[in-house]
Short mmCIF file of C-alpha atoms in Angstrom, two decimals:
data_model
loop_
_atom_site.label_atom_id
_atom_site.label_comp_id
_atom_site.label_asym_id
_atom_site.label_seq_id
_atom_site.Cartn_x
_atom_site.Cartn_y
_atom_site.Cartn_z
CA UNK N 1 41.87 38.14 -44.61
CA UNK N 2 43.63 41.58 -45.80
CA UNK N 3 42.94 43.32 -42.45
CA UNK N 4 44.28 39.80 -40.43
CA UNK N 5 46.94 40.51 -42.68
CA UNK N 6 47.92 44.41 -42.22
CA UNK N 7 46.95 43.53 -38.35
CA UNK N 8 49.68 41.37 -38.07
CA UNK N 9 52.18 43.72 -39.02
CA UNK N 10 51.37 46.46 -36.53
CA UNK N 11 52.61 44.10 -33.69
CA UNK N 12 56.19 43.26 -33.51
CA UNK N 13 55.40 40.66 -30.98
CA UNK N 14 52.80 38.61 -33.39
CA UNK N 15 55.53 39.08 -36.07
CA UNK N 16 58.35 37.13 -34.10
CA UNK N 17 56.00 34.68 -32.79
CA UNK N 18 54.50 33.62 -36.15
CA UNK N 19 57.87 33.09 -36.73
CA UNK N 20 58.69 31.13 -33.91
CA UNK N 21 55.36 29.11 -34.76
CA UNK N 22 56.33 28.65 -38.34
CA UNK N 23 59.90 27.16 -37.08
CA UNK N 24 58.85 25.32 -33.53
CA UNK N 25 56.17 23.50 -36.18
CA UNK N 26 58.85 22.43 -38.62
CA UNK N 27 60.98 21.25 -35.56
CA UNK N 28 58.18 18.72 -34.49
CA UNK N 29 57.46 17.83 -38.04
CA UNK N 30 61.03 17.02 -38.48
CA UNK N 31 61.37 14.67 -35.85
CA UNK N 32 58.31 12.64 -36.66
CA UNK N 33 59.73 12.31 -40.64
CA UNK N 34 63.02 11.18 -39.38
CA UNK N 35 61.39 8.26 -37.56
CA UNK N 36 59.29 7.32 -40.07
CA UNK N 37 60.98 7.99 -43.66
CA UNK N 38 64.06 6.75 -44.83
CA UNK N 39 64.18 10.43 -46.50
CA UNK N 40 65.55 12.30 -43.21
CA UNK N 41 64.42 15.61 -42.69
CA UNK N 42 67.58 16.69 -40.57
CA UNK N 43 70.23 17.68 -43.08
CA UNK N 44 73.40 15.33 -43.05
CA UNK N 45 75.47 18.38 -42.07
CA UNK N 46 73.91 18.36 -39.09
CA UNK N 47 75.16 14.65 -37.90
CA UNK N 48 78.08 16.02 -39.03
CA UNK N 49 78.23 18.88 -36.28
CA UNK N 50 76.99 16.58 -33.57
CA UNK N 51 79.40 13.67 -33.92
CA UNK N 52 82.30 16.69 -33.73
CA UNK N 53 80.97 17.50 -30.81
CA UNK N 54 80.50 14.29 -29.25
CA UNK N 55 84.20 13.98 -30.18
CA UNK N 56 84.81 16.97 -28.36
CA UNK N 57 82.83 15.29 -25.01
CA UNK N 58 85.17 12.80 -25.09
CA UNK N 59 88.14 15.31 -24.80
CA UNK N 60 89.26 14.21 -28.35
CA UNK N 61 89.32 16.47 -31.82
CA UNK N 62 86.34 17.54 -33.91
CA UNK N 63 88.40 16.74 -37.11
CA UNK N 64 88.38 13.63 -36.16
CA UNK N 65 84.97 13.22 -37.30
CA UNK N 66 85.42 13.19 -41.64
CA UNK N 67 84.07 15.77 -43.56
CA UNK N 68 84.30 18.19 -40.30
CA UNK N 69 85.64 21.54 -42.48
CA UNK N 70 84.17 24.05 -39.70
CA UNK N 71 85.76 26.39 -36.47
CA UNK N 72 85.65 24.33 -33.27
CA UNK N 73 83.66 27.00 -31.70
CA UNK N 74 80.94 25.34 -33.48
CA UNK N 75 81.46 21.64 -31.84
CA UNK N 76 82.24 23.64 -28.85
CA UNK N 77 78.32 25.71 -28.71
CA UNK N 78 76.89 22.17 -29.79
CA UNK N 79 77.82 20.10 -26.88
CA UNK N 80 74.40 19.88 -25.42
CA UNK N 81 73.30 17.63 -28.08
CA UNK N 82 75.60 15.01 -26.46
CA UNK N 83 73.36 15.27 -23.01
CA UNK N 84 70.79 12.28 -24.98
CA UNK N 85 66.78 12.33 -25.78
CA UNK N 86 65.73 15.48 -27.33
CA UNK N 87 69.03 17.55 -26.46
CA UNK N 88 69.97 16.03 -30.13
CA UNK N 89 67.96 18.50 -31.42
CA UNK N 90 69.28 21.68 -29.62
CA UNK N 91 71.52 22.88 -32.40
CA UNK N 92 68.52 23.22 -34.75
CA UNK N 93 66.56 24.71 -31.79
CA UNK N 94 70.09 27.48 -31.23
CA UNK N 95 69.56 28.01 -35.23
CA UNK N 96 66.01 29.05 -35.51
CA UNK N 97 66.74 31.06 -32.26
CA UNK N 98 69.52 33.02 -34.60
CA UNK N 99 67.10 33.14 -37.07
CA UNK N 100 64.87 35.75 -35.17
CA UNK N 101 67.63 37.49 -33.54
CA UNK N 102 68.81 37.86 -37.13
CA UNK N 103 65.22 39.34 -37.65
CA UNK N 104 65.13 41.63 -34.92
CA UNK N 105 68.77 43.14 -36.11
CA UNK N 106 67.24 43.16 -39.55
CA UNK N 107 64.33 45.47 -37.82
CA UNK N 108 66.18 47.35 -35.93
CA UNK N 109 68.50 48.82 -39.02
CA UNK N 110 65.34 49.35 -41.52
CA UNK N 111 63.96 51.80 -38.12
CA UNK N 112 67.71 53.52 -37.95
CA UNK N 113 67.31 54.38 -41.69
CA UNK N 114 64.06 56.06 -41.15
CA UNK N 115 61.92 53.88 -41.80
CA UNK N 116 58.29 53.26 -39.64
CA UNK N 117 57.93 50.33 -38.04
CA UNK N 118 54.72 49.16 -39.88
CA UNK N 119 57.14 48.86 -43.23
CA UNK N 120 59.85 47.80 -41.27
CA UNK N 121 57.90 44.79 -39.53
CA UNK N 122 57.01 43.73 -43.07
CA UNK N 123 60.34 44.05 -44.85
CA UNK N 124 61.69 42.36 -41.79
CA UNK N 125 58.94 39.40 -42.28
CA UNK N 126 60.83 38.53 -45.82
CA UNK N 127 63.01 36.89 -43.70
CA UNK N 128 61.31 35.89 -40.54
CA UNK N 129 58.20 34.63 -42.03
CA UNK N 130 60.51 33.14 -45.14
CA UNK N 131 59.48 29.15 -44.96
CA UNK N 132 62.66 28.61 -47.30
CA UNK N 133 64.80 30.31 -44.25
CA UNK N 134 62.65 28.03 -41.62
CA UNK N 135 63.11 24.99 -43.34
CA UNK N 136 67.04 25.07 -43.42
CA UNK N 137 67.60 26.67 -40.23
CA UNK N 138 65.54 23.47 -38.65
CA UNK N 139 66.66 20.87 -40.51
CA UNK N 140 70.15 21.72 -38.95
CA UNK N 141 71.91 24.16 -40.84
CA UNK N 142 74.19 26.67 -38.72
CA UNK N 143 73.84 29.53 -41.20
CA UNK N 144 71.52 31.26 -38.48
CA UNK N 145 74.35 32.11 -36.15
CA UNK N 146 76.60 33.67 -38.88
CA UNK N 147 73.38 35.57 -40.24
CA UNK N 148 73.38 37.08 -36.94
CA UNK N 149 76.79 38.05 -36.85
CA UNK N 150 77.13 39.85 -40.31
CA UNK N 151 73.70 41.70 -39.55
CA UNK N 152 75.56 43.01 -35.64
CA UNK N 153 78.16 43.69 -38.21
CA UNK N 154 76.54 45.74 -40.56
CA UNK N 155 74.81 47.75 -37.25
CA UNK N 156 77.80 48.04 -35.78
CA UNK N 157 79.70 49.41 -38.84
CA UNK N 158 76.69 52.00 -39.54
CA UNK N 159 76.66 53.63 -35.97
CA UNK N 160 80.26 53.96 -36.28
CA UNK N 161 81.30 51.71 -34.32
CA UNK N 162 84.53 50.92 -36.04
CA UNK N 163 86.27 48.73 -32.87
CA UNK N 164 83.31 46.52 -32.47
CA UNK N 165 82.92 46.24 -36.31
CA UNK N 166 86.30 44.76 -36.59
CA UNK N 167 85.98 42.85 -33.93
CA UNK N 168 82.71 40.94 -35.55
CA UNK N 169 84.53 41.29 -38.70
CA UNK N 170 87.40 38.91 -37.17
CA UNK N 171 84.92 36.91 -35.91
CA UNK N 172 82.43 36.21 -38.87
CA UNK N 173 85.53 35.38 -41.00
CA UNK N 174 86.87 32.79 -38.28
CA UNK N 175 83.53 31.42 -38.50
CA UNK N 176 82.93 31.08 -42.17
CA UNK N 177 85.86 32.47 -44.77
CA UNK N 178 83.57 34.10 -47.19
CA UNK N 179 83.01 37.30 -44.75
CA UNK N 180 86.12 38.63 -45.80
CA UNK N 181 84.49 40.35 -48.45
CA UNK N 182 82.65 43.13 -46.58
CA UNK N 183 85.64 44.42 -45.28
CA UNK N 184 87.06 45.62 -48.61
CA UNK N 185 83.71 47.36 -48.68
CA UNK N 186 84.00 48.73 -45.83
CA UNK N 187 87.34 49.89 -45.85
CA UNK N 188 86.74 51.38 -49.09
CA UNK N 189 83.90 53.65 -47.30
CA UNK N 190 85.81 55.13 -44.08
CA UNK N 191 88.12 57.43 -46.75
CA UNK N 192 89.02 61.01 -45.71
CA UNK N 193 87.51 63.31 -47.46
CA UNK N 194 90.59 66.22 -49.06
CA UNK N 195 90.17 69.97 -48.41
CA UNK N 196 92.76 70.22 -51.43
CA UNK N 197 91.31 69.14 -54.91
CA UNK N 198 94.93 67.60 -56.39
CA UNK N 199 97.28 65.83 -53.88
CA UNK N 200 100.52 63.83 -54.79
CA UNK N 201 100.77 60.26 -54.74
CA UNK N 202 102.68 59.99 -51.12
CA UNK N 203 99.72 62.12 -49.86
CA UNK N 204 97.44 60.29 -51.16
CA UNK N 205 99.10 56.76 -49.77
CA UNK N 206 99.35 58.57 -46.54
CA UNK N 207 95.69 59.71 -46.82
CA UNK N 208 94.35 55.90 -47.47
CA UNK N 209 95.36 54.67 -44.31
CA UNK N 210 93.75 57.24 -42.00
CA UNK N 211 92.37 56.40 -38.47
CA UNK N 212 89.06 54.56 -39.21
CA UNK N 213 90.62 52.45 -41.56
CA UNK N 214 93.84 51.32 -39.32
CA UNK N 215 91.28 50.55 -36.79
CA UNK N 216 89.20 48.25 -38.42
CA UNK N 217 92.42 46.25 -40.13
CA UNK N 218 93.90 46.20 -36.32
CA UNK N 219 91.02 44.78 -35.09
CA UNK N 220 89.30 42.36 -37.26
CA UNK N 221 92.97 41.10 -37.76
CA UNK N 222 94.14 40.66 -34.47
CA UNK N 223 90.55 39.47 -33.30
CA UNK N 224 91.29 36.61 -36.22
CA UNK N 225 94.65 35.92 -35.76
CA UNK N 226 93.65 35.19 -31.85
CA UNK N 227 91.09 32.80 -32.80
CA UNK N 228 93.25 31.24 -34.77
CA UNK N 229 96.17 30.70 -32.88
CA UNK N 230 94.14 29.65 -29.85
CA UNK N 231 92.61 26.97 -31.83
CA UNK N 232 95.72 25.66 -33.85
CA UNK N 233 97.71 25.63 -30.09
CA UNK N 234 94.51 22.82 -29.46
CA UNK N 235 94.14 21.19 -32.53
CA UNK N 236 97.15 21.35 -34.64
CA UNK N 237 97.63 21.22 -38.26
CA UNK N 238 93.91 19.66 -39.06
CA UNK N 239 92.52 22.53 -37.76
CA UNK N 240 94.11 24.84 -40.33
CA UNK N 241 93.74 22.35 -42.85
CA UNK N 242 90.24 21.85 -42.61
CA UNK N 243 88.82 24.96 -41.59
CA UNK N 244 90.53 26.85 -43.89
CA UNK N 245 92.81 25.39 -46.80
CA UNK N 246 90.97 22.47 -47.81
CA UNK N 247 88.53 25.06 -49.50
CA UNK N 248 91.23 26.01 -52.15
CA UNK N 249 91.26 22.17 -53.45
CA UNK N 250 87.34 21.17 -52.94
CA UNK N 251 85.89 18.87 -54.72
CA UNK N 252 82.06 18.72 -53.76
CA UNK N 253 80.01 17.70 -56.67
CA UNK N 254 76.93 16.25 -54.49
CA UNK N 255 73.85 19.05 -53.81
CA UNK N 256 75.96 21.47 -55.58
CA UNK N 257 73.73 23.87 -57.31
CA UNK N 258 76.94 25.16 -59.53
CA UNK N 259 77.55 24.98 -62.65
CA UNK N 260 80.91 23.38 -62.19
CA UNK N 261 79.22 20.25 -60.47
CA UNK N 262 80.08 18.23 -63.62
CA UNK N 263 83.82 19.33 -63.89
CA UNK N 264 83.97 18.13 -60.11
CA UNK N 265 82.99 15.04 -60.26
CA UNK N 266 84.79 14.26 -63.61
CA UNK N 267 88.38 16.04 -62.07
CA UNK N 268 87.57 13.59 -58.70
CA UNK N 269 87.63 10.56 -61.10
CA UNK N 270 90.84 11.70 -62.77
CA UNK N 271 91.97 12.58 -59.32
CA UNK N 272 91.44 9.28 -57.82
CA UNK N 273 93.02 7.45 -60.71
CA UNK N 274 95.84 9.66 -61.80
CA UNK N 275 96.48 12.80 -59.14
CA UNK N 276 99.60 13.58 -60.63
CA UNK N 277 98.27 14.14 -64.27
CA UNK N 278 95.40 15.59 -63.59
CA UNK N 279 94.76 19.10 -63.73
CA UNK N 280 93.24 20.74 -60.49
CA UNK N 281 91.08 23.69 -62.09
CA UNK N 282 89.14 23.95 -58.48
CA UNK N 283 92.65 25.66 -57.23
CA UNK N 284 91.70 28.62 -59.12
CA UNK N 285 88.01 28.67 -60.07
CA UNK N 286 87.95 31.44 -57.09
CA UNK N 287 89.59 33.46 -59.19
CA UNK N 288 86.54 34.78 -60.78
CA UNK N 289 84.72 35.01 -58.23
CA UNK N 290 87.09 37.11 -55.61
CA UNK N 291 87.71 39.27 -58.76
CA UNK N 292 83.82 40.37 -59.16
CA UNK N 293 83.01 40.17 -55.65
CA UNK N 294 86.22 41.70 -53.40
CA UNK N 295 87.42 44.21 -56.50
CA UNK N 296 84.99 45.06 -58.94
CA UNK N 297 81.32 44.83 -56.76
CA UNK N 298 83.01 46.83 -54.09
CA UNK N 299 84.84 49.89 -55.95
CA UNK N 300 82.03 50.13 -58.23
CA UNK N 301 79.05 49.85 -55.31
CA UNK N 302 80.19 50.46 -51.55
CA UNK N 303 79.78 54.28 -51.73
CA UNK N 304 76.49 54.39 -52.94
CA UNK N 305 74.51 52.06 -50.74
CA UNK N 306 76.71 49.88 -48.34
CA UNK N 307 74.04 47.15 -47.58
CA UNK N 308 73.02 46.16 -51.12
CA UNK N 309 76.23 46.13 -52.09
CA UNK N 310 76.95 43.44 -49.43
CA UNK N 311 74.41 41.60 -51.12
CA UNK N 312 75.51 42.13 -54.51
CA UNK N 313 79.09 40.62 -53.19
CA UNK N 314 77.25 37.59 -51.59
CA UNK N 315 75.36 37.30 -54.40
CA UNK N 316 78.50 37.55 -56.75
CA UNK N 317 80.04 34.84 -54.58
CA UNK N 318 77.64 32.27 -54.05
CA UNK N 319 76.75 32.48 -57.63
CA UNK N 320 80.51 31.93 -58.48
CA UNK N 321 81.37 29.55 -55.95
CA UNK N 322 82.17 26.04 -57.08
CA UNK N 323 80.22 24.64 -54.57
CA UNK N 324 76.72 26.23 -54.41
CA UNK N 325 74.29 24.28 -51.77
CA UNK N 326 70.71 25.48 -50.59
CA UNK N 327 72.47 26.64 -47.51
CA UNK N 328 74.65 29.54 -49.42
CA UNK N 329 71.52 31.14 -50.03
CA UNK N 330 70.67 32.16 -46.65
CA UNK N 331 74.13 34.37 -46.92
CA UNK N 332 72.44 36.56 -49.16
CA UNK N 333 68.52 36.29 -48.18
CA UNK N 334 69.67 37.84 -45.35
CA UNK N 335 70.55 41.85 -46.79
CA UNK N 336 67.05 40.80 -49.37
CA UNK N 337 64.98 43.30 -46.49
CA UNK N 338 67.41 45.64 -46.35
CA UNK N 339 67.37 46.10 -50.67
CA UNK N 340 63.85 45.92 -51.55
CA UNK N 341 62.33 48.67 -50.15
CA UNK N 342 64.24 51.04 -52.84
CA UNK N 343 64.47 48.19 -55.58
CA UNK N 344 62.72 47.41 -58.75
CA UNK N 345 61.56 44.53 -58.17
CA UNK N 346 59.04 46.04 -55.87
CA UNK N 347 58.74 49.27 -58.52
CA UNK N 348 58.33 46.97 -60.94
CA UNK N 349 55.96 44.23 -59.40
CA UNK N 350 56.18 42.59 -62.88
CA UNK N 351 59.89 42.01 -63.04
CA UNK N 352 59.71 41.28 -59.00
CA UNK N 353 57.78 38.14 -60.29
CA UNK N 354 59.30 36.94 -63.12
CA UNK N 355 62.64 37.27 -61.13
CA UNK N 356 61.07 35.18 -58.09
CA UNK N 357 59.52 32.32 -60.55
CA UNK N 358 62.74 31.90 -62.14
CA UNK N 359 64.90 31.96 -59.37
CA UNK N 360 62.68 29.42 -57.89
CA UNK N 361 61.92 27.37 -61.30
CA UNK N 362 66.00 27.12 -61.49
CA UNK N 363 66.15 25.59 -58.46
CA UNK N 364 63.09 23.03 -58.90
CA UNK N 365 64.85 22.31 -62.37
CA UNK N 366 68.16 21.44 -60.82
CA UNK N 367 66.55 19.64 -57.98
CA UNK N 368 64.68 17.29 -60.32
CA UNK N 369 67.55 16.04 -61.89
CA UNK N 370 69.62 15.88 -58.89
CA UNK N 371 66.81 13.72 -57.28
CA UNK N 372 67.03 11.51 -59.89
CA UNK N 373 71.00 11.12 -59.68
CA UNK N 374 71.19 10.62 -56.21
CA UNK N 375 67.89 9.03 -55.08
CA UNK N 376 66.89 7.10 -58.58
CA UNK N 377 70.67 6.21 -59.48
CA UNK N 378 70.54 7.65 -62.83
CA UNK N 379 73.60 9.49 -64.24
CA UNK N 380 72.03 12.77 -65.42
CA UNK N 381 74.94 14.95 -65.45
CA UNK N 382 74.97 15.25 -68.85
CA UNK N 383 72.89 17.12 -70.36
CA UNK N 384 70.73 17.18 -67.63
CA UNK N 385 72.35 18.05 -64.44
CA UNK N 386 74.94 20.47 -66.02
CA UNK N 387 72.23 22.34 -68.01
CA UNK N 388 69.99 23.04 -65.02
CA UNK N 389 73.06 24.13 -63.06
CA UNK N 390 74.08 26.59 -66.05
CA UNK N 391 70.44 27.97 -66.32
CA UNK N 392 70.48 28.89 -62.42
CA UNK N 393 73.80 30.63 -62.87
CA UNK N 394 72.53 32.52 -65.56
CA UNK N 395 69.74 33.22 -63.89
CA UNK N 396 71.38 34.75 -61.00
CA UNK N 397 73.82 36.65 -62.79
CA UNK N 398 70.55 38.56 -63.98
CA UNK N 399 69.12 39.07 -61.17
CA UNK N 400 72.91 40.38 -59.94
CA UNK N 401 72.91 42.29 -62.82
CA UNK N 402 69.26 44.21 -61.48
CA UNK N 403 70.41 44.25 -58.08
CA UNK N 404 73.70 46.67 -59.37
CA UNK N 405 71.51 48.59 -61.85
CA UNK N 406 69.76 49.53 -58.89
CA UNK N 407 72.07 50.45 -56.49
CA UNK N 408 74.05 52.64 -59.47
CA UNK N 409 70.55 54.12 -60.40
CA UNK N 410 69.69 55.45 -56.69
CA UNK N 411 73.02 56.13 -55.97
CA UNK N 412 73.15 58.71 -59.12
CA UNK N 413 69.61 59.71 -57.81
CA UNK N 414 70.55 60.45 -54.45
CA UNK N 415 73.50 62.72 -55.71
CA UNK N 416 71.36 64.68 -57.91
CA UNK N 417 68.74 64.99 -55.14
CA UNK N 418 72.05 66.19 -52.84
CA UNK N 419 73.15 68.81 -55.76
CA UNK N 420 69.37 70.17 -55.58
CA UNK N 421 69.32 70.90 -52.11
CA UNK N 422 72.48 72.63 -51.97
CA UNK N 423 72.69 76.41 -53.21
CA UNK N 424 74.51 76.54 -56.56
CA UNK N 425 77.30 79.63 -56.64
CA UNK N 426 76.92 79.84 -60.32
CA UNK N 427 73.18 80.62 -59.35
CA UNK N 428 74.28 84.10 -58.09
CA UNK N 429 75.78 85.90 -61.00
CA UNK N 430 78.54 88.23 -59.71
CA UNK N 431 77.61 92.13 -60.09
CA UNK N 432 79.03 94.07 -62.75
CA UNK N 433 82.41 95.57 -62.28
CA UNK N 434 83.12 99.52 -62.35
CA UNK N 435 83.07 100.92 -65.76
CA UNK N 436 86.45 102.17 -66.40
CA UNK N 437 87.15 105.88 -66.39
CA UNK N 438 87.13 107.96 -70.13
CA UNK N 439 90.01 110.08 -71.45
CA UNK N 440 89.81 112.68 -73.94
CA UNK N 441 87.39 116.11 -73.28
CA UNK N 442 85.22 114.56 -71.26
CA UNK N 443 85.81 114.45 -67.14
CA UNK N 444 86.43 111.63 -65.23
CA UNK N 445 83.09 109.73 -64.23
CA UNK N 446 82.60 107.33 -61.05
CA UNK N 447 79.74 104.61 -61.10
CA UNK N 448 77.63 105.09 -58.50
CA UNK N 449 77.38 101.56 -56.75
CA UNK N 450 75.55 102.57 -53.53
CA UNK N 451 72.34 101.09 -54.90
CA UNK N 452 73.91 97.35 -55.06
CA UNK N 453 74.98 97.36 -51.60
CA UNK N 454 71.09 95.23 -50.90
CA UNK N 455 70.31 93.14 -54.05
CA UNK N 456 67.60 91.53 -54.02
CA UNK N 457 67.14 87.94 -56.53
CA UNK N 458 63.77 86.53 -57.10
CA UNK N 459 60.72 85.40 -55.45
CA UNK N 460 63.23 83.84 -52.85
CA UNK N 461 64.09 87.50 -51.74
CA UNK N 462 67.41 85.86 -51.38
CA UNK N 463 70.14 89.01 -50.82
CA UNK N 464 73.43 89.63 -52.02
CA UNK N 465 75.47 91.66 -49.60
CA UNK N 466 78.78 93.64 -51.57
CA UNK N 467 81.67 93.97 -49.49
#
């Protein structure tokens, strides 16, 4: 079993087609529970993108479908699943295909860092042999495609390819809002580095926006803006409204892993009955969360190691959010390859585990009540429900917590590993100066300094030349 094992992860081939097995499998299964269970295995999201695009076949507006809060592009890719018979199921067939794309980009950048492709097939297998990932990317969920454009990002971004990285930037963000936060990181990273040690303020204004930076504003923003217009000249105001600012005022207490689930659904009774006395805290519960994960994560992180610090910010986000679904977690599953191989979860295979079990005990927790609220029909949100939901938080906000001791603690490493390597002047002691001439009876004396003109220091037979 351990050599079928370590055999399968000396052929990138077997790799990707395990996990095209794993999801083609799930795909089949899927369709024979939805005929014969009244629990559907295709996720009601999914219904969701295919009636938008049917509304889109018939040359109408994907808003018009409720609950549509997504880019048209997305209606627009989806239009096969109009064609009848099993081109329903296309969109989950598109997502599993983004889910090994997503793979192979995952693969590629662990190879570009230096690592061997052994490792890298089974770092990369965290993800495309994940049955979590499998099972949402095939029950419908569209997270694949937007995995795929954040890792092109991050590739793009470290083979300095600014243009194209603001371009996918624009793009990403279009697609889903929360992207936005990488660029801070990454803006943060493309600084110019000062030949002077002290510089005035003006200068150092000036200095921020250099080149790199300018470029990836101009482009991510005008790629976005594009989009955007384009889109609003088709759709009008509901585009605008529900792609983008209905997320300020959302109230989604249903499959909502966060800890404000309870607040929701109490503020959408008070909403419903009195909107005008009610107090709308869901307009700024993102106020935490852009704090920690566009300010803090990023100033404190980017520098050291650029893609665990994207998953520190995802991680910060999701964990904030006030509407945390099973889906979210794919955003920051995605950078898990890219972390571990330098973590301590792996140094540490004990706190690894425990980490795992409780992530996935806080989930099973949650899910247990929920099932019970929304399948059963009892009202468990208190204590229940809002306990389990507060226990996951917490427990993500430790595992956050080891994710930025980590990426401090090799950062620090690497710099001290940096200061090694590089010869230190205060090494070479500077030779002692001329003794001064005497007065008095006795005559003027020169030091003799011809023998210091080849010095030699240590076993390194490192030389000194004088001038």
């Amino acid at each position: 079993m351990a050599s079928l094992i370590s055999s399968l992860f000396t052929s990138p081939p077997l790799v990707f087609f395990s996990g095209f097995l794993l999801r083609a499998i799930l795909m089949v299964y899927g369709i024979y529970q939805d005929s014969v269970s009244a629990l559907k295995y295709t996720d009601i999201d999914y219904y969701v993108f295919t009636d938008a695009a049917r509304a889109v076949a018939r040359h109408s507006s994907p808003y018009d479908r409720a609950t549509y809060r997504y880019t048209p592009l997305l209606a627009w890719i989806l239009l096969p699943t109009t064609w009848g018979g099993l081109w329903f199921h296309f969109g989950k067939a598109l997502f599993a295909l983004s889910d090994l794309i997503a793979g192979w980009l995952i693969l590629t950048l662990l190879k570009k860092r230096g690592m061997d492709e052994q490792h890298a097939l089974k770092y990369a297998s965290v993800w495309l042999l994940n049955p979590m990932v499998a099972n949402i990317s095939t029950r419908g969920s569209s997270e694949g495609l937007l995995c795929v454009l954040v890792m092109a990002l991050l590739g793009a971004f470290e083979t300095n390819q600014i243009a194209l990285s603001g371009v996918l930037l624009g793009l990403s963000v279009h697609f889903k809002i929360y992207p936005f936060i990488y660029g801070v990181s990454m803006l943060w990273i493309l600084e110019t580095t000062s030949a002077s040690g002290s510089a005035s303020s003006f200068q150092s204004i000036i200095r921020f926006f250099n080149t790199r930076r300018i470029l990836l504003l101009t482009t991510s923003l005008l790629t976005f803006t594009t989009l955007n217009i384009l889109m609003y000249k088709i759709y009008g105001p509901p585009f605008l409204h529900h792609t983008f600012l209905h997320h300020f005022t959302r109230i989604d207490h249903r499959h909502n892993f966060s800890p404000y689930n309870t607040l929701l659904y109490i503020s959408s009774a008070h909403s419903a009955t009195s909107p005008a006395l009610s107090f709308s805290f869901e307009s700024v519960a993102f106020i935490p969360q852009l704090l920690l994960s566009t300010v803090l994560l990023p100033l404190a992180l980017s520098k050291h190691d650029l893609p665990t610090t994207m998953l520190a910010q995802t991680l910060a986000f999701v964990t904030f959010n006030k509407v945390c679904t099973s889906q979210y977690f794919l955003w920051y599953l995605i950078f898990l390859p890219l972390y571990l191989p330098h973590s301590s979860l792996l140094a540490r295979p004990k706190l690894g585990t425990i980490a795992l079990v409780l992530w996935i005990l806080g989930q099973a927790a949650w899910l247990q009540q929920g099932y019970q609220l929304e399948f059963l029909g009892r009202s468990t949100f208190v204590p229940g429900l809002f306990a389990a939901g507060l226990g996951f938080f917490i427990i993500n906000c430790w595992i956050l917590g080891i994710i930025v001791s980590d990426v401090l603690k090799n950062g620090a490493k690497g710099r001290s590993l940096r200061a090694e390597a590089e010869p230190s002047s205060t090494s070479l002691k500077p030779l002692p100066a001329p003794l001064p001439a005497t007065t008095g009876a006795r005559k003027t004396s020169k030091l003799d300094v011809s023998s210091t003109k080849s010095v030699h220091l240590g076993p390194r037979n490192r030389t000194l030349k004088s001038n």
